[in-house]
Short mmCIF file of C-alpha atoms in Angstrom, two decimals:
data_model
loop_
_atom_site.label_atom_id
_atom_site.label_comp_id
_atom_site.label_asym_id
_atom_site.label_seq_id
_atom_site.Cartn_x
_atom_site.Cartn_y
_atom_site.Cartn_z
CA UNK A 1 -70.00 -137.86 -102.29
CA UNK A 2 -66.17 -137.09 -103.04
CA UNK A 3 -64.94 -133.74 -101.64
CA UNK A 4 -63.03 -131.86 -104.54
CA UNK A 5 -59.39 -131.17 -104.64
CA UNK A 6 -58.53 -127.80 -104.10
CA UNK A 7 -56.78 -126.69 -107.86
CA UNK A 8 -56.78 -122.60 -106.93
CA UNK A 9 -54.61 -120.82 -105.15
CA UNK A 10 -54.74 -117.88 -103.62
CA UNK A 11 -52.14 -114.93 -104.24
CA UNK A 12 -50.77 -111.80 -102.51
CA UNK A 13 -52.94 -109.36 -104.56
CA UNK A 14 -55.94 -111.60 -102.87
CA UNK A 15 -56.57 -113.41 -106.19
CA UNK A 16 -57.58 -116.64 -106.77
CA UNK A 17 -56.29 -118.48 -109.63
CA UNK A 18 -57.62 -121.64 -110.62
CA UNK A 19 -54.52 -123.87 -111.70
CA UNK A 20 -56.50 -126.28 -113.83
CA UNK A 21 -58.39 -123.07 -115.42
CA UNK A 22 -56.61 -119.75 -115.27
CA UNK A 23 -58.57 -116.77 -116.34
CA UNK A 24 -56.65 -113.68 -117.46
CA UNK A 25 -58.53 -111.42 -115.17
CA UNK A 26 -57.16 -113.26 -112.12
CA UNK A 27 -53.24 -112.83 -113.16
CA UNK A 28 -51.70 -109.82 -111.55
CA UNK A 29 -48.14 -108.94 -112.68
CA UNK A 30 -47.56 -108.20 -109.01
CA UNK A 31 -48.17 -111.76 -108.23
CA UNK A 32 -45.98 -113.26 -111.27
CA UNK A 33 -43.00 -110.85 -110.16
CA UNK A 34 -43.27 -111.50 -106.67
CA UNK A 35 -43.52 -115.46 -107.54
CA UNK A 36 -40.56 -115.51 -109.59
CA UNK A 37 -38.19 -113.69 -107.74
CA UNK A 38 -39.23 -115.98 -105.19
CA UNK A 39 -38.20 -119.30 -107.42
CA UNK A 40 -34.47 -120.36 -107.50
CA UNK A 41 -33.32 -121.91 -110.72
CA UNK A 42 -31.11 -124.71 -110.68
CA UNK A 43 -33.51 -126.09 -107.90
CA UNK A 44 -31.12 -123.69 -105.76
CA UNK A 45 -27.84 -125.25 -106.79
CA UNK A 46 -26.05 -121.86 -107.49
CA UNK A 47 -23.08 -119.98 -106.39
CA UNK A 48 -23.62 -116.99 -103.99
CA UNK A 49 -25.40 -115.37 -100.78
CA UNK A 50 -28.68 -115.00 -102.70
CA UNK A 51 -30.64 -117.85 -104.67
CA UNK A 52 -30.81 -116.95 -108.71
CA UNK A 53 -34.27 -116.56 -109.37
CA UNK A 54 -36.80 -117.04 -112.04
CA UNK A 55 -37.77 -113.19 -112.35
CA UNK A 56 -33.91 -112.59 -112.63
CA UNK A 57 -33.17 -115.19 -115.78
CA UNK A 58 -36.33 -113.98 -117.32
CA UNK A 59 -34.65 -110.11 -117.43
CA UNK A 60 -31.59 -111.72 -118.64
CA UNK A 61 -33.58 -113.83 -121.55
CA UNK A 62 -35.18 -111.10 -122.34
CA UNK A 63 -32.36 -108.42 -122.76
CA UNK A 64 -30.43 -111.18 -124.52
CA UNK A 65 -33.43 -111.72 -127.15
CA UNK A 66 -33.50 -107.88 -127.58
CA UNK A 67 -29.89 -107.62 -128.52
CA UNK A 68 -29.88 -110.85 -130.09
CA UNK A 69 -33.21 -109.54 -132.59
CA UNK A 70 -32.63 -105.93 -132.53
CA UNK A 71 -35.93 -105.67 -135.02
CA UNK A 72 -38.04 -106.89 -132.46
CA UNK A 73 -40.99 -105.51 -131.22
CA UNK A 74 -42.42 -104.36 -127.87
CA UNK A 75 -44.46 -107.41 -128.08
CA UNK A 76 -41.98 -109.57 -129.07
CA UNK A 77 -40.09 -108.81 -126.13
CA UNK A 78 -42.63 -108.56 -123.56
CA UNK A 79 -42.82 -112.52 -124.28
CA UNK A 80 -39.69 -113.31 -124.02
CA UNK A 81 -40.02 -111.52 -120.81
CA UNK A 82 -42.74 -113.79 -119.75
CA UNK A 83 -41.30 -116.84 -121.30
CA UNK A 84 -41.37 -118.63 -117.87
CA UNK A 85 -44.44 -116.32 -116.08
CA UNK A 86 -46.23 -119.68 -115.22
CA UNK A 87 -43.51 -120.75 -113.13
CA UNK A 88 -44.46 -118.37 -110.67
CA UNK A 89 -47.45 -120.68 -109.52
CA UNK A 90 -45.82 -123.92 -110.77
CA UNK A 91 -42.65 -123.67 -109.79
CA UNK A 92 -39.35 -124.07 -111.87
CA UNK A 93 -38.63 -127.92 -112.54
CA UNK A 94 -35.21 -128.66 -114.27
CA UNK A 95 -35.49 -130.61 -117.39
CA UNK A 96 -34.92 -134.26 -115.87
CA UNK A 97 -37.85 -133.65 -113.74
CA UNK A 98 -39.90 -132.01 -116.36
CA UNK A 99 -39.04 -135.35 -118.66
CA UNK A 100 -40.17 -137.62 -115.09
CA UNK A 101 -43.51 -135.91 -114.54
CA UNK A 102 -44.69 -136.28 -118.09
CA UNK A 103 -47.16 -134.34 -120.29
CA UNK A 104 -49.54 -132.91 -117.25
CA UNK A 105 -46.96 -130.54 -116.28
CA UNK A 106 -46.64 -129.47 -119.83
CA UNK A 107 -50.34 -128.93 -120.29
CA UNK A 108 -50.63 -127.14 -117.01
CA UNK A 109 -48.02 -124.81 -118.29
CA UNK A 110 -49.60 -123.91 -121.28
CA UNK A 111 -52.92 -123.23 -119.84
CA UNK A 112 -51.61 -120.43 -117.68
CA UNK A 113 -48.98 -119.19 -120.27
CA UNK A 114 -52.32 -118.76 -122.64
CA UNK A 115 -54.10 -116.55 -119.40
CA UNK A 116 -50.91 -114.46 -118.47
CA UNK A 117 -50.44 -113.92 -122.43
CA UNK A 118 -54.25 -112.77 -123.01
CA UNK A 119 -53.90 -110.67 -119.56
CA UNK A 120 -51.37 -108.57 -121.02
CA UNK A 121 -52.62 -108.14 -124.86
CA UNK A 122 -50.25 -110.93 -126.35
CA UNK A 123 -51.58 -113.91 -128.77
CA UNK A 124 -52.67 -117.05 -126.59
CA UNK A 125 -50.17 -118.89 -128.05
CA UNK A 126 -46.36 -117.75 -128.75
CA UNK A 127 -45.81 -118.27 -132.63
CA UNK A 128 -43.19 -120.86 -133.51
CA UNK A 129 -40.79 -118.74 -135.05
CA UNK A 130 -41.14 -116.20 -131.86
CA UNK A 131 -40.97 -119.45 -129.62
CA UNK A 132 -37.85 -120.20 -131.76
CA UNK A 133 -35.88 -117.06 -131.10
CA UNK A 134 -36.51 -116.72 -127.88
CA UNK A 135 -35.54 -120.58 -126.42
CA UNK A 136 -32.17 -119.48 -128.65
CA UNK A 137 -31.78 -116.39 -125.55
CA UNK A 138 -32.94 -118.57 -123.66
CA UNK A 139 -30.19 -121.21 -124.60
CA UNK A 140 -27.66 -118.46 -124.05
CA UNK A 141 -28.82 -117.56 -120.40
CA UNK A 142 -28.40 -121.20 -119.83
CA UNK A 143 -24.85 -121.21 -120.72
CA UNK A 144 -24.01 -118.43 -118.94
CA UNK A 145 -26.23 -119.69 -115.71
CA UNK A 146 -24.02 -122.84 -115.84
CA UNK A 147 -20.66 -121.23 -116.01
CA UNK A 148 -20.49 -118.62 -114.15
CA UNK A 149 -22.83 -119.18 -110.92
CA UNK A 150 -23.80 -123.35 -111.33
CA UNK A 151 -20.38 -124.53 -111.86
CA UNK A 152 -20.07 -126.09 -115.17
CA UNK A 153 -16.86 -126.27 -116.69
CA UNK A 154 -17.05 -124.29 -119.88
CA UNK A 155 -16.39 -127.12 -122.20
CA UNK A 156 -19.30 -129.14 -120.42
CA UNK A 157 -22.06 -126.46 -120.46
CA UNK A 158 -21.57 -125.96 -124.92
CA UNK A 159 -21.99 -129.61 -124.68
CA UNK A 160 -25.67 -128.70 -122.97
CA UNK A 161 -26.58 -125.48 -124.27
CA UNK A 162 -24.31 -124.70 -127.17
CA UNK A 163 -21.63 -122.32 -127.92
CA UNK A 164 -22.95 -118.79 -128.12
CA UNK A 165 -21.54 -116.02 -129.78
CA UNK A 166 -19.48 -113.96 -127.72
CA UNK A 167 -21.23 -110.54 -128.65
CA UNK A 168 -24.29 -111.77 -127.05
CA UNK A 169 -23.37 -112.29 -124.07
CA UNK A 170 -20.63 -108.79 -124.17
CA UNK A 171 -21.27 -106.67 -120.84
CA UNK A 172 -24.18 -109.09 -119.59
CA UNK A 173 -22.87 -110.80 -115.94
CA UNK A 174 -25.08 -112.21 -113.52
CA UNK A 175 -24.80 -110.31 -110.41
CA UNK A 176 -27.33 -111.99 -107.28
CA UNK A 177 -29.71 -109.26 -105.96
CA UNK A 178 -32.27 -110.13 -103.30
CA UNK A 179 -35.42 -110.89 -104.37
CA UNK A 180 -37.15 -107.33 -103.10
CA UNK A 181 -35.11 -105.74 -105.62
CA UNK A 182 -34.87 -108.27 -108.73
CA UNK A 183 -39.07 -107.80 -108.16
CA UNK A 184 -39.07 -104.16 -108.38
CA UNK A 185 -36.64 -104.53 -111.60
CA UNK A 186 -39.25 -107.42 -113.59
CA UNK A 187 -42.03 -105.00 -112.32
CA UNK A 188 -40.48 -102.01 -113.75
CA UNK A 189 -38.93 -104.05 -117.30
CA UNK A 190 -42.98 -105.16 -117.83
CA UNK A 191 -44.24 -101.61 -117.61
CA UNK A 192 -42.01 -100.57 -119.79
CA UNK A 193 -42.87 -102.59 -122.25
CA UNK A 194 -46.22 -102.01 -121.60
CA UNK A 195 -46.67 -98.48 -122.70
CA UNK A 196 -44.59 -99.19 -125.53
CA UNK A 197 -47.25 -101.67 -126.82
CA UNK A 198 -49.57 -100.59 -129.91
#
């Protein structure tokens, strides 16, 4: 008889979540920010004494969709807080990779995103128009990613993410914190959004 592959893993809050079929009641936001501050972007590739993390470009998506769709709603933003949570078991693959591995990876991703969303009183799935709005902020944090910590020239990152409005990105730098403290700030962001929830 085969032995099974191991698909769960087991977190810091002494969970175990089954990768191939996540249940809400074993996501933990202390897990997903501990996991994403934990996960450089740009598979590491970034300027500066501290790797840019996952729970870090999520804060930044998120306070770009908020000032980007000032009518949205507690709910609304909580996703686009979350717009990567499944990352923090799965990891953060750039899009060439992403393209390589194929539709699994995609599938995977969905699965958990459908847990973490049901975990935290969101729909399953992210409407389109929702999904819409918040790959635009998400478009934006790319840009500003590339040119000021990944070194893109300015000229070659609106040829990969666009050319966002200026207003957008007004007053919002990306300053490298270490991951004990960008944590504590994804922690606190989710909670507040949280008790502003219906």
């Amino acid at each position: 008889m085969a032995r099974q592959t191991r698909a769960w893993q087991r977190m810091l809050s002494g969970r175990r979540l089954d990768l191939l079929d996540p249940t809400p009641v074993d996501i933990e936001i202390e897990d997903i920010a501990h996991g994403l501050a934990f996960v450089a972007r740009w598979n590491g590739q970034t300027e500066g004494d501290f790797p840019y993390s996952v729970a870090e470009h999520s804060l930044l998506v998120e306070a770009l969709f908020s000032r980007m769709y000032p009518g949205a709603s507690p709910a609304q933003q909580l996703t686009a807080l979350l717009h990567d949570a499944p990352e923090y078991v799965i990891g953060d693959m750039i899009s060439p990779v992403k393209a390589a591995v194929g539709p699994e990876y995609k599938e995977l991703d969905k699965r958990l995103e459908a847990a973490i969303h049901i975990r935290f009183g969101l729909p399953a799935i992210t409407p389109p128009a929702l999904k819409k709005r918040i790959k635009k902020a998400d478009m934006v944090s790319a840009f500003m990613e590339a040119t000021q910590i990944a070194g893109f020239r300015v000229e070659e990152a609106r040829r990969f993410f666009g050319r966002p409005a200026p207003e957008h990105m007004e007053g919002l730098d990306i300053h490298l914190r270490p991951p004990v403290e960008v944590r504590r700030a994804f922690t606190a962001r989710h909670q507040e959004l949280l008790e502003q929830l219906p």
